[in-house]
Coordinates of C-alpha atoms and ligand atoms in Angstrom, one line a residue:
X1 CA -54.2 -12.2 14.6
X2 CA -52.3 -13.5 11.9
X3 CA -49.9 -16.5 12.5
X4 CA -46.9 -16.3 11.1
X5 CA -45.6 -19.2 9.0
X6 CA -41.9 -19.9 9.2
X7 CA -39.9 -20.3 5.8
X8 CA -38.7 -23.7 5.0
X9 CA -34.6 -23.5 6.8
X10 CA -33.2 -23.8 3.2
X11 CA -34.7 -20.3 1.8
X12 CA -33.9 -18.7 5.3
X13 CA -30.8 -19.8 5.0
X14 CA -30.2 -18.1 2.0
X15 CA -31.6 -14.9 3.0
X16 CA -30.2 -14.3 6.2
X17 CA -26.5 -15.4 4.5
X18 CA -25.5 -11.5 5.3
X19 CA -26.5 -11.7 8.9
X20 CA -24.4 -14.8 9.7
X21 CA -21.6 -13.6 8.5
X22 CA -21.9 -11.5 11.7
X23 CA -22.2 -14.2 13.8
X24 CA -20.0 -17.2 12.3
X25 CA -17.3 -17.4 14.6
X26 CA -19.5 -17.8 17.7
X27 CA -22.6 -19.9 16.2
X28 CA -21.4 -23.6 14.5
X29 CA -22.7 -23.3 10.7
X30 CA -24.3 -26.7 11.3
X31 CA -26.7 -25.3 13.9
X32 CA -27.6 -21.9 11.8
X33 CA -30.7 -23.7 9.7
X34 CA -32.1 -24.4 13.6
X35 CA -32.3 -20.6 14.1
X36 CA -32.5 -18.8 10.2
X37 CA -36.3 -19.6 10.0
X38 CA -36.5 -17.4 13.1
X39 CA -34.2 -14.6 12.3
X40 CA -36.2 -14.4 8.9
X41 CA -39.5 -14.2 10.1
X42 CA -39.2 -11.9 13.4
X43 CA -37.3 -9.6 10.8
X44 CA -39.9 -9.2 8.5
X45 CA -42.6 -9.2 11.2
X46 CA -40.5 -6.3 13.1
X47 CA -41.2 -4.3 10.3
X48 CA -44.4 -4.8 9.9
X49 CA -45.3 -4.0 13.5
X50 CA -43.1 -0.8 13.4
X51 CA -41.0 -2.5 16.1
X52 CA -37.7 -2.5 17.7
X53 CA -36.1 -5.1 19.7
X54 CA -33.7 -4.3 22.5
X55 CA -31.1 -6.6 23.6
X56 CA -29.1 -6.7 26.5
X57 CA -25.1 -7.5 26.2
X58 CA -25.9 -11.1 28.3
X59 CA -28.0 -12.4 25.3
X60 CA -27.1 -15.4 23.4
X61 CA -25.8 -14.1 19.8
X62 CA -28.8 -15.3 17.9
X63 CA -30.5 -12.7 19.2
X64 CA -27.8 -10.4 20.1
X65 CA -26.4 -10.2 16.4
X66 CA -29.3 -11.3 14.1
X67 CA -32.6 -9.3 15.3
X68 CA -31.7 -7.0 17.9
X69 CA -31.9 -3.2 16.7
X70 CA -30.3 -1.5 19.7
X71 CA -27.5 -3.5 21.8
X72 CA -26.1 -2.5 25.3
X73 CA -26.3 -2.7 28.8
X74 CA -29.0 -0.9 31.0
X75 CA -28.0 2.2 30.4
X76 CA -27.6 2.6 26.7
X77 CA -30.5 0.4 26.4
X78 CA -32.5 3.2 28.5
X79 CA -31.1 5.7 26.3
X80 CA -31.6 4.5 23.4
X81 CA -35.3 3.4 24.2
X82 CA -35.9 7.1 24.9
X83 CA -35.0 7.9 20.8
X84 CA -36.8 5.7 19.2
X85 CA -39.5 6.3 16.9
X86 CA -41.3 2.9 16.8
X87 CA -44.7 2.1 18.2
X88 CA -43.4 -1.2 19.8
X89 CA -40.3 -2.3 22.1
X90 CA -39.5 -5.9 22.1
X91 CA -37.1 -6.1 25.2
X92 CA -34.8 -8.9 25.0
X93 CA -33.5 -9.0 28.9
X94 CA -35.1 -9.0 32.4
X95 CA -38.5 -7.7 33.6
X96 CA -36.8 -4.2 35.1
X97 CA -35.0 -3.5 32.2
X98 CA -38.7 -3.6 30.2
X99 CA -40.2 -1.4 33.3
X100 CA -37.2 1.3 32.6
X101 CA -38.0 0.8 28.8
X102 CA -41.5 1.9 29.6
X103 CA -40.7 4.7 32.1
X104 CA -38.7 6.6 29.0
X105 CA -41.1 5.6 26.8
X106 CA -44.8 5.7 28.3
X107 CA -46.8 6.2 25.0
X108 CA -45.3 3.0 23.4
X109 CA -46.3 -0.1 23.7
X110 CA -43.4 -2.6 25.6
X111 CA -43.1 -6.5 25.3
X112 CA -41.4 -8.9 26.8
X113 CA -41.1 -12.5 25.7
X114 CA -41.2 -13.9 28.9
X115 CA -42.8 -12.5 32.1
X116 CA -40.7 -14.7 34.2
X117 CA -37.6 -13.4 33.6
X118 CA -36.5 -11.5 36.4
X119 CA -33.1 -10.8 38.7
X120 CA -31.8 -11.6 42.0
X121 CA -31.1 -8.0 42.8
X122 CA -34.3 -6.5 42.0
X123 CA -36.2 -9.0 43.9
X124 CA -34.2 -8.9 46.8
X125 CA -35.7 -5.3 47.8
X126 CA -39.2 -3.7 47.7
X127 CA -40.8 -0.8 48.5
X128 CA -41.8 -1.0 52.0
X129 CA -37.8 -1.9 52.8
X130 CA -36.8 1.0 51.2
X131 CA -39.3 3.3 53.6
X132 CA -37.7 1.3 56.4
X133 CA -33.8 2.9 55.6
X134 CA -35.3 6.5 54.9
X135 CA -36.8 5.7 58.5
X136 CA -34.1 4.6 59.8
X137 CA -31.5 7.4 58.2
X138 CA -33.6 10.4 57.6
X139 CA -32.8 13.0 55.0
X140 CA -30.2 10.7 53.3
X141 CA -30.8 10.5 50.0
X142 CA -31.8 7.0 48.3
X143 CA -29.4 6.4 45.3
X144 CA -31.0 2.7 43.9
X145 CA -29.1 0.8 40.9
X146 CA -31.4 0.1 38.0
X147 CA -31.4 -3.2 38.8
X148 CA -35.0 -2.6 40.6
X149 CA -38.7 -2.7 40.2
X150 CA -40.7 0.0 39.4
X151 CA -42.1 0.3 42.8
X152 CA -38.3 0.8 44.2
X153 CA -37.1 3.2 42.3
X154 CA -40.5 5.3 42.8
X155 CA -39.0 5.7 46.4
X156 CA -35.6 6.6 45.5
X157 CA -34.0 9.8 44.5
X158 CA -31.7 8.9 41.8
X159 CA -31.2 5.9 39.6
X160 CA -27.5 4.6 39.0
X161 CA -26.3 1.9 36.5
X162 CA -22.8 0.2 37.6
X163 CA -21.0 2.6 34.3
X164 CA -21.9 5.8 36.0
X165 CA -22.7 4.8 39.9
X166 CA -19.7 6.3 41.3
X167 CA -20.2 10.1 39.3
X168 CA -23.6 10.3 40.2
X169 CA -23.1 9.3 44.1
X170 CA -20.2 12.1 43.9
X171 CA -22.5 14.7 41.9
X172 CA -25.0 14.7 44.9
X173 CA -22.3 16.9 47.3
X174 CA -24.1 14.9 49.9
X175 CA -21.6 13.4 52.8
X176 CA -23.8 9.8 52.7
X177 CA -26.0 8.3 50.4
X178 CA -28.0 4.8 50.6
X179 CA -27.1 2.8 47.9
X180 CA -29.2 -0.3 47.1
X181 CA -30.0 -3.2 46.8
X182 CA -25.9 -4.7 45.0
X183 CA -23.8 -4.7 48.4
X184 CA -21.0 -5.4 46.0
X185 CA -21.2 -2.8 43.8
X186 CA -21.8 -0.2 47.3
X187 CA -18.4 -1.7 48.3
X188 CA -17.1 -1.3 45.1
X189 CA -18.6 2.5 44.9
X190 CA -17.6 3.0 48.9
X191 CA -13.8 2.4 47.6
X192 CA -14.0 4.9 44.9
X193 CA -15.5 7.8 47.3
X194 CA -15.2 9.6 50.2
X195 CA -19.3 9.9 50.2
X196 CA -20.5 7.3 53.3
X197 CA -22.4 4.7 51.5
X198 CA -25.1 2.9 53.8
X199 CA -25.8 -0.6 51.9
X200 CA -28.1 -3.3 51.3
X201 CA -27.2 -7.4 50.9
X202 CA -28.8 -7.7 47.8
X203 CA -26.5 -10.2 45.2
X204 CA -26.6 -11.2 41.8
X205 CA -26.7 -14.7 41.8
X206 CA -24.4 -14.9 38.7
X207 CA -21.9 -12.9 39.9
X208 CA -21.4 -13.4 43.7
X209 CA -20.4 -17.1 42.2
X210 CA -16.8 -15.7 41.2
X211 CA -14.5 -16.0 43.6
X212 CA -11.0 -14.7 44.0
X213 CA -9.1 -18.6 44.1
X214 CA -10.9 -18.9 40.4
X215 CA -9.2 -15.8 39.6
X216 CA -5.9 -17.5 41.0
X217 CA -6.0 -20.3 39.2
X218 CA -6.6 -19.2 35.8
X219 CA -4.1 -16.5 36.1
X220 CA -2.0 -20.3 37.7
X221 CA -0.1 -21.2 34.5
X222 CA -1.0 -18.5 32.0
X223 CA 0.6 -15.3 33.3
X224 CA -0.5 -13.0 30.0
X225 CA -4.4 -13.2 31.0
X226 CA -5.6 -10.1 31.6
X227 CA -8.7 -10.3 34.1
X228 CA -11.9 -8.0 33.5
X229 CA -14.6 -8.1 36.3
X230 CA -17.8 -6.6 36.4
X231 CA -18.2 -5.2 40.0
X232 CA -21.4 -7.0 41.2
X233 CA -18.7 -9.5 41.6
X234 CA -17.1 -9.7 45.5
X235 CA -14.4 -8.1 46.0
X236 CA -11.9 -10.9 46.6
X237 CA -12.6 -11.1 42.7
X238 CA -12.0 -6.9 42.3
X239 CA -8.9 -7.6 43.6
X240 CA -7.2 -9.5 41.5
X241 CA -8.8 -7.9 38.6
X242 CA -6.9 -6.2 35.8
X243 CA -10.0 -4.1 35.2
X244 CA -13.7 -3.5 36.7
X245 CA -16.3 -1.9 34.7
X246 CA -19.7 -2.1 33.3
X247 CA -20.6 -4.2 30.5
X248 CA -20.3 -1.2 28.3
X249 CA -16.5 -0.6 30.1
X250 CA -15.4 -4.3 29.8
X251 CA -16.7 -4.0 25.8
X252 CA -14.1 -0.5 25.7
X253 CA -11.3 -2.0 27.6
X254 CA -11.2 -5.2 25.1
X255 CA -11.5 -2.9 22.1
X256 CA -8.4 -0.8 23.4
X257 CA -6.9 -4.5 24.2
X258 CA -7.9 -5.9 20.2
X259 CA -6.1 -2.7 19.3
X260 CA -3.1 -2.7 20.9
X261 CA -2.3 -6.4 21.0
X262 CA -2.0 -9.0 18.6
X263 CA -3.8 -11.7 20.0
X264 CA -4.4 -10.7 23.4
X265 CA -5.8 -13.4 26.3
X266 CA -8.9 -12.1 28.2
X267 CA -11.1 -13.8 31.2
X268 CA -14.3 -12.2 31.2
X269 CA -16.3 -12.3 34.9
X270 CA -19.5 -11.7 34.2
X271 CA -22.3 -13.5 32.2
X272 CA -21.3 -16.3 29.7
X273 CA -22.9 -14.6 26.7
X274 CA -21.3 -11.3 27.1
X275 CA -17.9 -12.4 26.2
X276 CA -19.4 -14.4 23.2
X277 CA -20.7 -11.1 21.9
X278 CA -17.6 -9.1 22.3
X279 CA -15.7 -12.1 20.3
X280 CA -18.4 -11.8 17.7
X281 CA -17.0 -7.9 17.4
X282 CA -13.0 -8.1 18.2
X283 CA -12.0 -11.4 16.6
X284 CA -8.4 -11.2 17.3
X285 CA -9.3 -11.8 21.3
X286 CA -9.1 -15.3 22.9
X287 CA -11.6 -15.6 25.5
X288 CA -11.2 -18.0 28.7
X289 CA -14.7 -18.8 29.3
X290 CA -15.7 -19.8 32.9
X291 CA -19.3 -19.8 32.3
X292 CA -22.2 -18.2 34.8
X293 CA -25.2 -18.1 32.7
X294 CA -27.8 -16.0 34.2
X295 CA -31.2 -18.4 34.1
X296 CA -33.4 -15.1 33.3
X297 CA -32.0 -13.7 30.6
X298 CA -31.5 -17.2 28.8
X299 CA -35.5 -17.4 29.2
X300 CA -35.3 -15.3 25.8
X301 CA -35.0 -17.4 22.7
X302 CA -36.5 -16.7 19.3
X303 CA -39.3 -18.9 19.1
X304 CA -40.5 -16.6 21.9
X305 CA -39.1 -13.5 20.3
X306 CA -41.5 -14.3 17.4
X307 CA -44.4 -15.6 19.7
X308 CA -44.1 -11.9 21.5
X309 CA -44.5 -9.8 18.0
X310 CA -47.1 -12.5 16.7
X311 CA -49.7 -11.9 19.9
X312 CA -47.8 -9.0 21.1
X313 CA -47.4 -10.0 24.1
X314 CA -46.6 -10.0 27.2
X315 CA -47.2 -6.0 27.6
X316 CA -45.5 -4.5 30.6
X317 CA -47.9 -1.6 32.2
X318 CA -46.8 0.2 35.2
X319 CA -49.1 1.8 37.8
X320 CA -49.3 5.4 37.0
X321 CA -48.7 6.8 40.0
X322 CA -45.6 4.3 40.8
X323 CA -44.5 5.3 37.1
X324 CA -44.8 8.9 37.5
X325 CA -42.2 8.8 40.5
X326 CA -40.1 5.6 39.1
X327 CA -39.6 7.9 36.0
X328 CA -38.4 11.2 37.8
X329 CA -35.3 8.6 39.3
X330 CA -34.5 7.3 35.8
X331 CA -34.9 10.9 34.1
X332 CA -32.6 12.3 36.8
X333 CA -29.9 9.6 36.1
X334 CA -30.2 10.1 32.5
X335 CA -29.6 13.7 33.3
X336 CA -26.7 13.6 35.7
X337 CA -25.1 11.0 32.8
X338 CA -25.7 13.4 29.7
X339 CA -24.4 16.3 32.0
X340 CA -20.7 14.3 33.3
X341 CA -20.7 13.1 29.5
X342 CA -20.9 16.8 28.3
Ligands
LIG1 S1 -27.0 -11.3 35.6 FE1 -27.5 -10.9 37.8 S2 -28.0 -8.7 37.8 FE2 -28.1 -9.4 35.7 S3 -30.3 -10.0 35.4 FE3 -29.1 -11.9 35.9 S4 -29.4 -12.0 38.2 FE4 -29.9 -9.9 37.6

């Protein structure tokens, strides 16, 4: 293996000039030498890998703006990992989001940077619990949010992400579903359908720690803030949002927002980074930033982003018979969502 050396911070500097441009409002000039060694070296060793790197919308902007190929949130990232033509996936974001990266995309090889990044949601389920509900409601189908391991969504029917949960649950014509493991976002999906929804009291840890009163109290003083809230938040929080949607929602809604509006005033509820990113795109937004970082994501930095490409690792393999039956869930959500698109 060949080790990388990194370039001395004033010739990185002036080669990634272009690429901070993109990123100068959120990241202070006086900390870009810190990361432009980085940025210049996983560039140049992303190519010669044949390489891509995924990044989720809750990474910090260093890696968001500056090496990520493809940005988005689970869903367009499991799209778009279906398309690409390189050998290697470098995925910036949590352990299932890798697994789904695989599933699509079996015959490349997947990385992560850090094996211990996982979620609250997906680990608050497994396999065996999810033969206990089919027990326990027979012939109910099992609708599971992609928010899950492998091993889950090889005993579910149908994956969901939180952008197209509700369509799919109502494209089943089934009078009850069980939707697992984000009791939020089943309450949030129960609200929006007549289909029974049986649930599970899995949480994310970031954002069951919004609560309606924090809502209140920004809103306490500053009447034009418009609330968007993603809804794995509790739905004290739903309520007195403005809007609820996915990442990929919230991103739209702000765009129509930076549009219409001169300088409009948003609170973001979801992960800190997220509304870093969408500043880094609509410049004209002022962002209220309560901040819930999520501690698994934020395991991805660039000196590990570079580690992974150097050593390639750490590879994510799934079991083929768990992957053969994980995929069928994901390829049946990615066919219900290109069919509602259409
Ligand atoms: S933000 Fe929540 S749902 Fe997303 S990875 Fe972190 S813990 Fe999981």
């Amino acid at each position: 293996m060949s080790v990388i050396e990194l370039p001395a911070p004033e010739r990185a500097v002036a080669e990634t000039r272009e690429i901070f441009e993109r990123v100068e409002n959120v990241i202070p000039r006086i900390e870009w030498p810190l990361h432009a060694p980085y940025v210049a070296a996983i560039n140049a060793l992303k190519k010669e890998r044949n390489a891509v790197i995924l990044a989720h919308n809750y990474q910090v902007p260093e890696i968001f703006y500056t090496v990520a190929d493809i940005v988005g949130d689970s869903l367009a990232l499991a799209m778009k990992a279906k398309q690409t033509t390189a050998d290697t996936i470098v995925l910036c974001g949590v352990h299932f989001m890798a697994e789904t990266a695989k599933l699509v995309n079996p015959e490349k090889t997947v990385l992560v940077p850090d094996l211990r990044a996982g979620c609250s949601l997906a680990e608050s389920i497994t396999a065996a619990d999810v033969a206990l509900l089919r027990e326990r409601y027979p012939g109910t189908p099992v609708v599971s949010y992609v928010n899950t391991s492998a091993e889950v969504k090889a005993e579910s029917d149908v994956c969901v992400t939180s952008g197209n949960a509700v369509e799919i649950v109502e494209a089943l014509r089934v009078p009850r579903v069980i939707f697992l493991p984000d009791e939020y976002l089943a309450k949030y999906v129960a609200s929006k359908t007549d289909v029974q929804i049986v649930a599970w009291k899995g949480h994310c840890e970031v954002h069951e720690r919004f609560s309606g009163r924090d809502v209140a109290r920004f809103r306490d003083g500053d009447p034009s803030l418009i609330v968007l809230a993603h809804p794995e938040c509790p739905p004290d929080v739903l309520a007195e949002a403005d809007f609820v949607g996915s990442t990929h929602g919230m991103t739209e809604y702000v765009g129509t927002l930076a549009s219409e509006q001169r300088a409009p005033r948003v609170l973001m509820l979801t992960e800190c980074s997220m509304a870093d990113n969408v500043a880094g795109r609509y410049r004209n937004v002022q962002f209220v930033r309560p901040c819930n970082l999520c501690p698994h994501m934020k395991r991805n930095t660039l000196p590990k982003v570079l580690h992974s490409l150097q050593a390639m690792e750490y590879e994510v393999t799934i079991a083929p018979g768990v992957a053969e039956r994980a995929r069928l869930a994901v390829e049946r959500m990615l066919d219900y969502s290109t069919r509602l698109r259409d």
